[in-house]
Short mmCIF file of C-alpha atoms in Angstrom, two decimals:
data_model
loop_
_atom_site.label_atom_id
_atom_site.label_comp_id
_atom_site.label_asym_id
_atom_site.label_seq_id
_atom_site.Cartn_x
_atom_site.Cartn_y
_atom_site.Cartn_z
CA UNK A 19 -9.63 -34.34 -155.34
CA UNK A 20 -9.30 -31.18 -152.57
CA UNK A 21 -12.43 -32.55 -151.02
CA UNK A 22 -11.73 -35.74 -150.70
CA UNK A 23 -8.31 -35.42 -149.11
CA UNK A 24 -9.56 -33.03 -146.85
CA UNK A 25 -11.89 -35.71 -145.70
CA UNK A 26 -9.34 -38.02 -145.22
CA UNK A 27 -7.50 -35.73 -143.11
CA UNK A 28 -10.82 -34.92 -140.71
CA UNK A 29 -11.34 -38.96 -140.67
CA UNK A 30 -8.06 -39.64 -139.72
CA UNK A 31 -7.95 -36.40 -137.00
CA UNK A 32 -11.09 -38.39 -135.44
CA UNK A 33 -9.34 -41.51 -135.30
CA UNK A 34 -6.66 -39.31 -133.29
CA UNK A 35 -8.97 -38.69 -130.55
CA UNK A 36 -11.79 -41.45 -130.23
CA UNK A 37 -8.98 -44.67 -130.72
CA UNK A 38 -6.69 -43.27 -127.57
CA UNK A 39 -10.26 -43.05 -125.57
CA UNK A 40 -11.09 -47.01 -126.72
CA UNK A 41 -7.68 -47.67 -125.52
CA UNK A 42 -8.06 -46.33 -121.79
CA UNK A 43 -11.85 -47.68 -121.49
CA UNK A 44 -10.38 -50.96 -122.19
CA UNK A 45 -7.55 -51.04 -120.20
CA UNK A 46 -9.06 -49.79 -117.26
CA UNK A 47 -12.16 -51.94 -117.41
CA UNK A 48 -9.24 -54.96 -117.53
CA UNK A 49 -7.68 -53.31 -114.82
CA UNK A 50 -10.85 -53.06 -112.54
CA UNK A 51 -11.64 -56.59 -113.20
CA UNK A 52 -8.06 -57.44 -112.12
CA UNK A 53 -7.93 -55.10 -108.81
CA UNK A 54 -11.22 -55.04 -107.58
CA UNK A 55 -11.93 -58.70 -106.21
CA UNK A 56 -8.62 -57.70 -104.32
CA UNK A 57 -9.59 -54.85 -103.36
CA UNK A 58 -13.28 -55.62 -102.43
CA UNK A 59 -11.29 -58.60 -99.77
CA UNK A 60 -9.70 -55.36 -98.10
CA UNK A 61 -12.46 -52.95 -97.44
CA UNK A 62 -14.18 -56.16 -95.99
CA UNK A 63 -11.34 -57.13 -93.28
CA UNK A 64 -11.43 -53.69 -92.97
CA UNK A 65 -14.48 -53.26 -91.66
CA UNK A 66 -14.51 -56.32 -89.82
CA UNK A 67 -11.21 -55.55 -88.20
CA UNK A 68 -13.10 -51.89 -87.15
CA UNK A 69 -15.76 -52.93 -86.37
CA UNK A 70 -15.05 -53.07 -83.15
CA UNK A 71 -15.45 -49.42 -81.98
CA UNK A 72 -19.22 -50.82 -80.29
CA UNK A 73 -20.52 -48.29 -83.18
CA UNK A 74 -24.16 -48.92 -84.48
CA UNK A 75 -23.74 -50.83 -88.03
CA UNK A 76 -27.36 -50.83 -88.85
CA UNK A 77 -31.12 -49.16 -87.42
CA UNK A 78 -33.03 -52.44 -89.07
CA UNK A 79 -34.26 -53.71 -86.25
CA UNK A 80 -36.92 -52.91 -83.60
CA UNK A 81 -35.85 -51.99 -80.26
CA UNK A 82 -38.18 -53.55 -77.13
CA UNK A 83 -36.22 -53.50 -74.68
CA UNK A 84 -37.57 -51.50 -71.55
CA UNK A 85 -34.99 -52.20 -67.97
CA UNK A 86 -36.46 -53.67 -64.97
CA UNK A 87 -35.63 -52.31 -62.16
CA UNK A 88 -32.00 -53.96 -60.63
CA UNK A 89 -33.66 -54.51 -57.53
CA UNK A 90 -35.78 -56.78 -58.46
CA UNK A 91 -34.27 -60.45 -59.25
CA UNK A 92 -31.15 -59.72 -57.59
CA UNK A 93 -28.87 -62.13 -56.80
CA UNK A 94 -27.83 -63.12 -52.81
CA UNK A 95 -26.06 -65.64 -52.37
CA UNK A 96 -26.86 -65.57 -48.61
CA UNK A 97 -30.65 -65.31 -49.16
CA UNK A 98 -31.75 -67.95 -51.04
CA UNK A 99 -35.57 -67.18 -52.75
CA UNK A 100 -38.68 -68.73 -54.82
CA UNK A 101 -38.12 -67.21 -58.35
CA UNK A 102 -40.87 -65.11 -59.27
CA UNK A 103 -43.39 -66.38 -61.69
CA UNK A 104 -44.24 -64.46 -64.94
CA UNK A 105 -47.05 -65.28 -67.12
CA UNK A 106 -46.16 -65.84 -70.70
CA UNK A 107 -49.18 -63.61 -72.00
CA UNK A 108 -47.89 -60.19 -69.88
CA UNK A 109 -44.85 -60.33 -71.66
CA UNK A 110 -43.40 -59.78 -75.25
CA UNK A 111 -41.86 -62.36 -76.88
CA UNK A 112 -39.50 -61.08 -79.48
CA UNK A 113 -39.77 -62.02 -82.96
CA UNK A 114 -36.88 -62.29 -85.11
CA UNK A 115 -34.40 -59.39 -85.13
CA UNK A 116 -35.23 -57.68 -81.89
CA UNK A 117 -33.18 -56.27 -79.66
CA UNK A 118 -34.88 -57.72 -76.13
CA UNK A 119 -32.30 -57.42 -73.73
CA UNK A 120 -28.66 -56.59 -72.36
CA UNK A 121 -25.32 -59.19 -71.79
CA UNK A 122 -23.28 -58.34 -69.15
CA UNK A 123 -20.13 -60.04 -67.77
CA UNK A 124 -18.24 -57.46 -65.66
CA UNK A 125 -15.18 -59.46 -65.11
CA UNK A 126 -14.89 -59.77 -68.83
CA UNK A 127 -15.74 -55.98 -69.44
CA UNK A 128 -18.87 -57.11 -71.87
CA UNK A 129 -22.31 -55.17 -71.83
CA UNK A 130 -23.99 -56.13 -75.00
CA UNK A 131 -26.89 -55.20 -76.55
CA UNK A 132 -28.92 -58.71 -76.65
CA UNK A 133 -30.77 -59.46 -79.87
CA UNK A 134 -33.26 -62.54 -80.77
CA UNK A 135 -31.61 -63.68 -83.48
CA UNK A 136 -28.00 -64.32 -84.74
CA UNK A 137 -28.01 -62.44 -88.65
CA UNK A 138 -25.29 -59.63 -89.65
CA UNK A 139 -27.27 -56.76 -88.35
CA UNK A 140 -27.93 -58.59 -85.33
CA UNK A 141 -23.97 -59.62 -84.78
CA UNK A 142 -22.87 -56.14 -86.01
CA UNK A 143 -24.73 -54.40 -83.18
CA UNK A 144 -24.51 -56.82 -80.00
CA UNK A 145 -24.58 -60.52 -79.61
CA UNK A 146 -27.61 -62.74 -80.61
CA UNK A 147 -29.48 -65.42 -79.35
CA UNK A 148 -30.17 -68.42 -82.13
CA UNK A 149 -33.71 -68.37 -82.95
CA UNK A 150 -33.79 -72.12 -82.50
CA UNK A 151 -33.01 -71.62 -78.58
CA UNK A 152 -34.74 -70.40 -76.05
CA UNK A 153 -35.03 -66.84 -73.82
CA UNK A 154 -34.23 -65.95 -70.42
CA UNK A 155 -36.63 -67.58 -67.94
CA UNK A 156 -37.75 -70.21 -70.09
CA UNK A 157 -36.41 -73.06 -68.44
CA UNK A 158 -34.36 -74.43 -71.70
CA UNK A 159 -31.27 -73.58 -73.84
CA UNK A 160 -30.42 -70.91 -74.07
CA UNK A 161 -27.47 -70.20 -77.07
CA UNK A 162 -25.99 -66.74 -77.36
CA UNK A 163 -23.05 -66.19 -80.57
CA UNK A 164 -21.01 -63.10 -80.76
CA UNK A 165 -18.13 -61.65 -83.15
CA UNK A 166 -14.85 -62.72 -81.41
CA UNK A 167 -13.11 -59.14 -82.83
CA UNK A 168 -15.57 -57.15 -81.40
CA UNK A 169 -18.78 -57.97 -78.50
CA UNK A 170 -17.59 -61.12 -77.62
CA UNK A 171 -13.46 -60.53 -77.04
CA UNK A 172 -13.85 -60.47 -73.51
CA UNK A 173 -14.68 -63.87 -73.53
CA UNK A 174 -11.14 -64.74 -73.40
CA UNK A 175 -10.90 -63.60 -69.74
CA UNK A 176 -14.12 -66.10 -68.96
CA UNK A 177 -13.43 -68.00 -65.90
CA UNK A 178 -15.33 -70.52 -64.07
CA UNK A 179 -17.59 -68.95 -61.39
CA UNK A 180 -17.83 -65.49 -62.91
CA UNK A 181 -21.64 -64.08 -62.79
CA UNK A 182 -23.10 -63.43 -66.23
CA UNK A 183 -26.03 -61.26 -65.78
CA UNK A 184 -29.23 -61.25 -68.87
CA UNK A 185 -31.50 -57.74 -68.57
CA UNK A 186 -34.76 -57.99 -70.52
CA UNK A 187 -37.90 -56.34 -70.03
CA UNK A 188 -39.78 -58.91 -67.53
CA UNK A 189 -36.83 -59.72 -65.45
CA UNK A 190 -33.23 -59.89 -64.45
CA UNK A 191 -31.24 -62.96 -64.79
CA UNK A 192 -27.94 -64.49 -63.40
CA UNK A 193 -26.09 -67.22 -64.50
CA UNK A 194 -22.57 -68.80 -63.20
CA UNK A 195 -20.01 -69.61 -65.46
CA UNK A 196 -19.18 -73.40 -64.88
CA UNK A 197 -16.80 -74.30 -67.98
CA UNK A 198 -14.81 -72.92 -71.10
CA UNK A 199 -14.16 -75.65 -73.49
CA UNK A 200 -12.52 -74.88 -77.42
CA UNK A 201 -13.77 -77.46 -79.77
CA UNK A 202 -14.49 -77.50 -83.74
CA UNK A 203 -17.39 -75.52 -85.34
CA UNK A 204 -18.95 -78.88 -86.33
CA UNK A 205 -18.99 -80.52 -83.10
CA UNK A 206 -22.36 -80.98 -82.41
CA UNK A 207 -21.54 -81.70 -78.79
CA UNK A 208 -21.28 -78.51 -78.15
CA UNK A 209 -24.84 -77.96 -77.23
CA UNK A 210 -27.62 -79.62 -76.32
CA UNK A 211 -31.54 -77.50 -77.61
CA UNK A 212 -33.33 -80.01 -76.17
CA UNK A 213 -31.83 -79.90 -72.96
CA UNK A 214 -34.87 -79.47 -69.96
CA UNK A 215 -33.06 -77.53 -67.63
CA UNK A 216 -32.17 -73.58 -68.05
CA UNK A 217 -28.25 -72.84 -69.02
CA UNK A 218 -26.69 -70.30 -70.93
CA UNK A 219 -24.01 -71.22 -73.48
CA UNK A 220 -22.04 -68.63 -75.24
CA UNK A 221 -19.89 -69.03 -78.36
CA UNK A 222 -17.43 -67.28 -80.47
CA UNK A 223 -15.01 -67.81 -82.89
CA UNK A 224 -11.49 -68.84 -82.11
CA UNK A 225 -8.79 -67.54 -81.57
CA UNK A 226 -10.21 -64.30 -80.34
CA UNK A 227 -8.35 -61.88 -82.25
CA UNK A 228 -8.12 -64.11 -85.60
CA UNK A 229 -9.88 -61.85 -88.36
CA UNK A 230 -12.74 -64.46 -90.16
CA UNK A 231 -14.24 -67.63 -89.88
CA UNK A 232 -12.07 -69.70 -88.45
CA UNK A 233 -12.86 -73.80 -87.34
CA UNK A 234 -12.53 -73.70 -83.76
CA UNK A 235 -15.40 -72.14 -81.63
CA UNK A 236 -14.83 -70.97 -77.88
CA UNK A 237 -17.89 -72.05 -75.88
CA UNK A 238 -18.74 -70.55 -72.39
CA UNK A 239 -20.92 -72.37 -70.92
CA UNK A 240 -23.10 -71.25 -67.02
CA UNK A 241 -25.93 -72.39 -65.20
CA UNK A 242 -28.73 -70.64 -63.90
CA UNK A 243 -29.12 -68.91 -60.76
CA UNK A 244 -31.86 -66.14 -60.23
CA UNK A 245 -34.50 -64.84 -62.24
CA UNK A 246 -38.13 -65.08 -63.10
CA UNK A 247 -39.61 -68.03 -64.23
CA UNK A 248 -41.85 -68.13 -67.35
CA UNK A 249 -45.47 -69.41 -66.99
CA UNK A 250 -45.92 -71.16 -70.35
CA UNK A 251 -49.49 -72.31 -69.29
CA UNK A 252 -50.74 -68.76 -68.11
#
């Protein structure tokens, strides 16, 4: 009879420590389930809504981007010139993810690193042109997106006439800025791919500083000027 209560009393000692320990796991695995979809929504505004410090996000991607020189394939307005031919073979067409060139629109206070290629590491580290476009010098579409919180907020202070200038490794480009339109994300008037003629549209979200997806896209759109022209048939 001594033993057994004396087992009764270490069972019931256990009990004392291990049920209080079931009782917290339990409540806080409720209580993460509860809090964390919450809380996961706020360290991602978060980072969107700081992500605008011009900070690299992300190294995944391969830089091949070398400067020409700024005198060549500068603009004059009062000396009008033959755009320079460059054969498609001398140069390197960037795959998917590459960081091939600079945006710059000084009125708008933008210089962006210029990636093929519109993903999250590609938008979290400059603006990118859609992969279903064309480059600089191509003589077609060309359709550049950007975060409106962050690379592309200048956009706001677009203006027709403004020079937007495209840096890549085989030439220098400049474009004029000939309309700013707002219209829905699924307007598919927005752009034309297929288009035969060189232009540069460029899109963000809108309103500028709205955090998110929002339905209403800002497009920019500019002709060309100056710049090389690509040789597709050397």
């Amino acid at each position: 009879m001594h033993k057994h209560h004396s087992s009764h009393r270490t069972i019931n000692g256990k009990n004392f420590v291990i049920l209080p320990i079931i009782f917290c796991v339990l409540i806080l695995g409720i209580c993460t389930a509860v809090v964390y979809p919450s809380t996961y929504g706020l360290i991602a505004v978060s980072n969107l809504f700081f992500s605008g410090t011009g900070e690299t996000k992300s190294s995944k991607y391969e830089n091949i981007f070398v400067p020409v020189a700024e005198e060549e394939d500068v603009y004059d307005p009062d000396k009008p010139q033959t755009p320079r031919t460059v054969p498609i073979s001398s140069i390197q067409y960037p795959v998917y993810g590459d960081l091939f060139g600079e945006l710059i629109i000084e009125d708008c206070q933008i210089q962006d690193n210029m990636f093929f290629g519109d993903g999250d590491v590609q938008l979290n580290n400059g603006v990118g042109v859609y992969s279903g476009s064309f480059i600089p010098g191509y003589g077609r579409t060309i359709l550049v997106a950007g975060h409106n919180n962050t690379y592309f907020n200048g956009l706001k202070y677009a203006k027709a006439g403004q020079k937007v200038k495209l840096r890549t490794s085989y030439g220098n480009y400049t474009y004029e800025i000939t309309d700013v339109q707002v219209k829905l994300s699924t307007d598919k008037t927005a752009y034309d791919l297929l288009a035969e003629k060189e232009n540069l549209i460029m899109y963000t979200c809108y309103p500028f500083d709205e955090l998110g997806l929002t339905p209403y896209r800002c497009f920019v759109y500019a002709k060309f000027v100056s710049g090389p022209v690509i040789d597709k048939n050397s």
